[in-house]
mmCIF file of C-alpha atoms in Angstrom:
data_model
loop_
_atom_site.group_PDB
_atom_site.id
_atom_site.type_symbol
_atom_site.label_atom_id
_atom_site.label_comp_id
_atom_site.label_asym_id
_atom_site.label_seq_id
_atom_site.Cartn_x
_atom_site.Cartn_y
_atom_site.Cartn_z
ATOM 1 C CA GLN A 1 74.934 -49.462 82.097
ATOM 2 C CA SER A 2 72.755 -53.350 82.577
ATOM 3 C CA VAL A 3 74.627 -54.169 85.862
ATOM 4 C CA LEU A 4 73.864 -57.959 84.591
ATOM 5 C CA THR A 5 75.139 -58.389 81.034
ATOM 6 C CA GLN A 6 73.986 -60.400 78.157
ATOM 7 C CA PRO A 7 74.554 -60.607 74.819
ATOM 8 C CA PRO A 8 72.415 -58.542 73.192
ATOM 9 C CA SER A 9 71.766 -60.907 70.372
ATOM 10 C CA VAL A 10 71.965 -64.972 69.928
ATOM 11 C CA SER A 11 70.794 -67.355 66.774
ATOM 12 C CA GLY A 12 69.567 -70.923 66.389
ATOM 13 C CA ALA A 13 67.637 -72.206 63.052
ATOM 14 C CA PRO A 14 65.278 -74.484 64.044
ATOM 15 C CA GLY A 15 65.997 -78.618 66.321
ATOM 16 C CA GLN A 16 69.263 -76.754 67.676
ATOM 17 C CA ARG A 17 70.062 -75.771 71.256
ATOM 18 C CA VAL A 18 70.907 -72.305 72.028
ATOM 19 C CA THR A 19 72.570 -70.745 75.123
ATOM 20 C CA ILE A 20 72.126 -67.127 76.786
ATOM 21 C CA SER A 21 74.313 -66.124 79.532
ATOM 22 C CA CYS A 22 73.499 -63.507 82.240
ATOM 23 C CA SER A 23 76.976 -62.169 83.913
ATOM 24 C CA GLY A 24 77.200 -59.915 87.390
ATOM 25 C CA SER A 25 79.224 -59.882 90.061
ATOM 26 C CA THR A 26 80.087 -60.646 93.606
ATOM 27 C CA SER A 27 77.028 -58.232 95.146
ATOM 28 C CA ASN A 28 73.841 -60.280 93.047
ATOM 29 C CA ILE A 29 74.229 -63.156 91.379
ATOM 30 C CA GLY A 30 76.929 -64.084 92.728
ATOM 31 C CA ALA A 31 75.703 -63.229 96.443
ATOM 32 C CA GLY A 32 74.053 -66.437 96.161
ATOM 33 C CA TYR A 33 70.878 -63.798 94.899
ATOM 34 C CA ASP A 34 68.578 -65.830 92.255
ATOM 35 C CA VAL A 35 68.057 -65.389 89.035
ATOM 36 C CA HIS A 36 65.221 -64.856 87.194
ATOM 37 C CA TRP A 37 64.066 -64.971 83.251
ATOM 38 C CA TYR A 38 61.468 -63.526 81.377
ATOM 39 C CA GLN A 39 60.627 -64.255 77.455
ATOM 40 C CA GLN A 40 59.430 -61.075 75.708
ATOM 41 C CA LEU A 41 57.689 -61.730 72.497
ATOM 42 C CA PRO A 42 57.298 -58.863 69.938
ATOM 43 C CA GLY A 43 54.872 -56.437 71.472
ATOM 44 C CA THR A 44 53.713 -57.746 73.955
ATOM 45 C CA ALA A 45 54.743 -57.947 78.063
ATOM 46 C CA PRO A 46 57.735 -59.711 79.374
ATOM 47 C CA LYS A 47 56.543 -63.364 80.450
ATOM 48 C CA LEU A 48 58.083 -65.454 83.405
ATOM 49 C CA LEU A 49 59.520 -68.695 82.413
ATOM 50 C CA ILE A 50 62.239 -69.364 84.464
ATOM 51 C CA PHE A 51 61.595 -68.268 88.148
ATOM 52 C CA GLY A 52 64.536 -69.587 91.292
ATOM 53 C CA ASN A 53 67.250 -69.929 89.102
ATOM 54 C CA ASN A 54 65.983 -73.924 87.346
ATOM 55 C CA ASN A 55 62.313 -73.567 87.555
ATOM 56 C CA ARG A 56 59.868 -73.085 85.556
ATOM 57 C CA PRO A 57 56.297 -72.348 85.558
ATOM 58 C CA SER A 58 52.928 -74.233 84.624
ATOM 59 C CA GLY A 59 52.712 -73.834 81.560
ATOM 60 C CA VAL A 60 56.402 -73.645 79.980
ATOM 61 C CA PRO A 61 57.973 -76.471 78.393
ATOM 62 C CA ASP A 62 60.477 -78.585 79.843
ATOM 63 C CA ARG A 63 62.968 -77.221 76.065
ATOM 64 C CA PHE A 64 63.471 -74.302 78.543
ATOM 65 C CA SER A 65 66.054 -74.804 81.414
ATOM 66 C CA GLY A 66 68.595 -72.151 84.259
ATOM 67 C CA SER A 67 71.809 -72.341 85.506
ATOM 68 C CA LYS A 68 73.605 -70.892 87.848
ATOM 69 C CA SER A 69 77.347 -70.894 88.351
ATOM 70 C CA GLY A 70 79.491 -68.497 90.142
ATOM 71 C CA THR A 71 78.935 -65.062 89.390
ATOM 72 C CA SER A 72 76.930 -66.105 85.938
ATOM 73 C CA ALA A 73 73.937 -67.838 84.907
ATOM 74 C CA SER A 74 72.668 -69.175 82.249
ATOM 75 C CA LEU A 75 69.191 -69.820 79.508
ATOM 76 C CA ALA A 76 68.970 -73.210 77.728
ATOM 77 C CA ILE A 77 66.894 -73.232 75.024
ATOM 78 C CA THR A 78 66.951 -77.406 73.491
ATOM 79 C CA GLY A 79 64.845 -77.762 69.904
ATOM 80 C CA LEU A 80 64.122 -73.917 69.421
ATOM 81 C CA GLN A 81 61.436 -73.489 67.301
ATOM 82 C CA ALA A 82 60.101 -70.576 65.356
ATOM 83 C CA GLU A 83 57.782 -69.505 68.056
ATOM 84 C CA ASP A 84 61.273 -68.791 70.620
ATOM 85 C CA GLU A 85 62.152 -66.080 69.269
ATOM 86 C CA ALA A 86 61.669 -62.958 71.477
ATOM 87 C CA ASP A 87 64.107 -60.967 72.887
ATOM 88 C CA TYR A 88 65.256 -63.101 76.623
ATOM 89 C CA TYR A 89 65.908 -61.133 79.954
ATOM 90 C CA CYS A 90 67.897 -62.344 82.996
ATOM 91 C CA GLN A 91 66.593 -60.505 86.913
ATOM 92 C CA SER A 92 68.237 -60.857 89.979
ATOM 93 C CA TYR A 93 68.797 -58.926 93.404
ATOM 94 C CA ASP A 94 71.764 -56.804 93.575
ATOM 95 C CA SER A 95 73.039 -55.692 96.741
ATOM 96 C CA SER A 96 75.079 -52.481 96.306
ATOM 97 C CA LEU A 97 72.218 -51.406 94.769
ATOM 98 C CA SER A 98 69.466 -52.309 97.198
ATOM 99 C CA GLY A 99 66.912 -53.864 94.483
ATOM 100 C CA SER A 100 66.014 -56.211 91.746
ATOM 101 C CA VAL A 101 68.466 -55.394 88.460
ATOM 102 C CA PHE A 102 67.753 -56.768 84.809
ATOM 103 C CA GLY A 103 69.756 -57.870 82.025
ATOM 104 C CA GLY A 104 69.990 -55.792 79.192
ATOM 105 C CA GLY A 105 68.712 -58.469 77.434
ATOM 106 C CA THR A 106 69.028 -60.829 74.162
ATOM 107 C CA LYS A 107 67.037 -61.503 71.034
ATOM 108 C CA LEU A 108 67.221 -64.669 70.084
ATOM 109 C CA THR A 109 66.419 -65.113 66.129
ATOM 110 C CA VAL A 110 65.495 -68.881 64.721
ATOM 111 C CA LEU A 111 67.362 -69.117 61.199
ATOM 112 C CA GLU B 1 41.049 -65.353 85.423
ATOM 113 C CA LEU B 2 43.915 -62.761 87.042
ATOM 114 C CA GLN B 3 45.122 -59.806 85.429
ATOM 115 C CA LEU B 4 46.990 -56.664 85.692
ATOM 116 C CA VAL B 5 45.041 -53.953 83.882
ATOM 117 C CA GLU B 6 47.675 -50.571 84.463
ATOM 118 C CA SER B 7 46.012 -47.290 83.008
ATOM 119 C CA GLY B 8 47.234 -43.019 83.381
ATOM 120 C CA GLY B 9 50.305 -42.712 80.850
ATOM 121 C CA GLY B 10 49.930 -39.736 78.327
ATOM 122 C CA LEU B 11 52.311 -37.086 76.579
ATOM 123 C CA VAL B 12 53.528 -34.811 79.189
ATOM 124 C CA LYS B 13 55.715 -32.117 79.156
ATOM 125 C CA PRO B 14 59.061 -31.782 81.331
ATOM 126 C CA GLY B 15 59.329 -31.382 84.809
ATOM 127 C CA GLY B 16 55.132 -32.231 85.071
ATOM 128 C CA SER B 17 53.322 -35.106 87.127
ATOM 129 C CA LEU B 18 51.427 -37.813 86.052
ATOM 130 C CA ARG B 19 50.149 -40.637 88.345
ATOM 131 C CA LEU B 20 49.985 -44.510 86.716
ATOM 132 C CA SER B 21 47.503 -46.618 87.704
ATOM 133 C CA CYS B 22 47.399 -50.623 88.022
ATOM 134 C CA ALA B 23 44.135 -52.170 88.406
ATOM 135 C CA ALA B 24 43.923 -56.217 89.739
ATOM 136 C CA SER B 25 41.702 -58.402 88.997
ATOM 137 C CA GLY B 26 41.512 -62.298 89.275
ATOM 138 C CA PHE B 27 43.373 -62.979 92.686
ATOM 139 C CA THR B 28 43.670 -62.061 96.300
ATOM 140 C CA PHE B 29 45.149 -58.212 95.571
ATOM 141 C CA SER B 30 46.040 -57.477 99.939
ATOM 142 C CA ASP B 31 47.937 -61.370 99.994
ATOM 143 C CA TYR B 32 50.824 -59.813 97.466
ATOM 144 C CA HIS B 33 53.404 -57.420 97.003
ATOM 145 C CA MET B 34 53.530 -55.395 93.758
ATOM 146 C CA ASN B 35 56.242 -53.813 91.539
ATOM 147 C CA TRP B 36 57.033 -51.673 88.272
ATOM 148 C CA VAL B 37 59.126 -52.370 85.088
ATOM 149 C CA ARG B 38 59.783 -49.690 82.963
ATOM 150 C CA GLN B 39 60.732 -49.932 79.265
ATOM 151 C CA ALA B 40 62.052 -47.806 76.373
ATOM 152 C CA PRO B 41 61.249 -47.620 73.598
ATOM 153 C CA GLY B 42 63.415 -50.078 71.680
ATOM 154 C CA LYS B 43 65.308 -50.754 75.359
ATOM 155 C CA GLY B 44 65.627 -53.206 78.237
ATOM 156 C CA LEU B 45 63.871 -53.929 81.024
ATOM 157 C CA GLU B 46 64.044 -51.576 84.203
ATOM 158 C CA TRP B 47 63.214 -52.158 88.262
ATOM 159 C CA VAL B 48 61.462 -48.686 89.289
ATOM 160 C CA SER B 49 60.122 -50.036 93.109
ATOM 161 C CA SER B 50 57.863 -52.126 94.600
ATOM 162 C CA ILE B 51 55.590 -52.982 97.435
ATOM 163 C CA SER B 52 54.969 -55.480 100.179
ATOM 164 C CA TYR B 53 51.612 -56.335 100.159
ATOM 165 C CA SER B 54 51.279 -54.653 103.843
ATOM 166 C CA THR B 55 52.369 -50.209 102.815
ATOM 167 C CA SER B 56 53.310 -49.934 105.749
ATOM 168 C CA ASN B 57 56.186 -52.718 105.430
ATOM 169 C CA TYR B 58 58.659 -52.745 102.914
ATOM 170 C CA ILE B 59 58.802 -49.667 99.571
ATOM 171 C CA PHE B 60 61.672 -49.640 97.664
ATOM 172 C CA TYR B 61 62.492 -47.227 94.905
ATOM 173 C CA ALA B 62 65.678 -47.335 92.063
ATOM 174 C CA ASP B 63 68.040 -45.198 93.553
ATOM 175 C CA SER B 64 67.587 -43.583 89.910
ATOM 176 C CA LEU B 65 64.467 -42.381 90.786
ATOM 177 C CA LYS B 66 64.029 -41.836 94.798
ATOM 178 C CA GLY B 67 62.627 -38.290 95.427
ATOM 179 C CA ARG B 68 60.426 -38.050 92.326
ATOM 180 C CA PHE B 69 58.553 -41.340 92.139
ATOM 181 C CA THR B 70 55.950 -42.177 94.741
ATOM 182 C CA ILE B 71 54.590 -45.769 94.739
ATOM 183 C CA SER B 72 51.157 -46.834 97.145
ATOM 184 C CA ARG B 73 48.160 -49.384 96.726
ATOM 185 C CA ASP B 74 44.974 -49.375 98.059
ATOM 186 C CA ASN B 75 44.542 -53.072 98.913
ATOM 187 C CA ALA B 76 40.425 -52.215 99.407
ATOM 188 C CA LYS B 77 40.330 -51.203 95.760
ATOM 189 C CA ASN B 78 42.642 -53.983 94.397
ATOM 190 C CA SER B 79 44.917 -51.076 92.679
ATOM 191 C CA LEU B 80 48.651 -49.968 93.065
ATOM 192 C CA TYR B 81 49.734 -46.764 92.249
ATOM 193 C CA LEU B 82 52.905 -44.870 90.795
ATOM 194 C CA GLN B 83 53.002 -41.251 91.386
ATOM 195 C CA MET B 84 55.495 -39.722 88.708
ATOM 196 C CA ASN B 85 56.549 -36.020 89.722
ATOM 197 C CA SER B 86 59.494 -33.908 87.791
ATOM 198 C CA LEU B 87 59.922 -36.312 84.676
ATOM 199 C CA ARG B 88 61.820 -36.200 82.339
ATOM 200 C CA ALA B 89 62.460 -37.185 78.745
ATOM 201 C CA GLU B 90 64.345 -39.951 79.727
ATOM 202 C CA ASP B 91 61.609 -41.075 81.600
ATOM 203 C CA THR B 92 60.105 -41.580 78.356
ATOM 204 C CA ALA B 93 58.851 -45.757 78.623
ATOM 205 C CA VAL B 94 55.555 -48.567 78.710
ATOM 206 C CA TYR B 95 55.071 -48.605 82.525
ATOM 207 C CA TYR B 96 54.040 -52.350 83.552
ATOM 208 C CA CYS B 97 52.649 -53.213 86.435
ATOM 209 C CA ALA B 98 54.172 -56.917 87.880
ATOM 210 C CA ARG B 99 53.116 -59.143 90.486
ATOM 211 C CA VAL B 100 55.759 -60.545 93.059
ATOM 212 C CA LEU B 101 56.032 -64.063 93.760
ATOM 213 C CA GLY B 102 59.416 -65.728 96.433
ATOM 214 C CA ASP B 103 61.424 -64.351 99.453
ATOM 215 C CA TYR B 104 62.612 -60.892 99.475
ATOM 216 C CA PRO B 105 64.876 -60.292 98.422
ATOM 217 C CA ASP B 106 64.456 -62.800 95.699
ATOM 218 C CA TRP B 107 61.462 -61.954 94.611
ATOM 219 C CA TYR B 108 60.529 -62.401 90.598
ATOM 220 C CA PHE B 109 57.983 -61.078 88.609
ATOM 221 C CA ASP B 110 54.968 -64.062 87.476
ATOM 222 C CA LEU B 111 51.702 -62.079 86.120
ATOM 223 C CA TRP B 112 52.484 -58.430 84.052
ATOM 224 C CA GLY B 113 49.657 -55.992 82.912
ATOM 225 C CA ARG B 114 50.289 -54.897 79.382
ATOM 226 C CA GLY B 115 51.514 -51.414 80.507
ATOM 227 C CA THR B 116 50.843 -48.387 79.887
ATOM 228 C CA LEU B 117 53.064 -45.660 77.237
ATOM 229 C CA VAL B 118 54.326 -42.347 79.395
ATOM 230 C CA THR B 119 56.019 -40.140 77.135
ATOM 231 C CA VAL B 120 57.450 -37.092 78.322
ATOM 232 C CA SER B 121 58.443 -34.101 76.035
ATOM 233 C CA SER B 122 57.474 -30.736 75.129
#
């Protein structure tokens, strides 16, 4: 059971917009700690996608965006492409555990 | 080229030990905090341990691992290590080395290695 809760799977057709939620609590996201997002393509290492709630590293398309409100955060992907099919993970800090925590991951399927 | 390369994984019996290494190149290793993250087969990511750029400052472990795993680094060798003792079947995972950015505790991981597989089985 992950400290941060994500839906196991989401799907969308090419060109559509999808969102992936990350639900936490008052000891992590709700405490004001930043949320970061990672993309893991099949058989590869995770890649940083969003840092500091809504910032994109250089090279990440602006189709990817992040937001945070209260005890939750979301990753939005617009103009869905086949290459976006991957697992997505949120990450934050938890003061009760005194360490970083990840969501359980969400598998994105492009129909 | 920025690169992290893990090594040292393999098959080990329950109760055994293993030492993982991560070789960094393409950046000034001693300027960065570092991190281990693991992923059990078919499962999600799990943070394992973090160490500050200077060993004497901060070292953190996931609660479930305290006492069995020890993180360390050798800045002169541009290397990060994870000593794993009293290994259990549930420690079976791909272990990733990752570079840390951001201000504590809002750390995030911007550069990842390809990982090394640890299998604990009799």
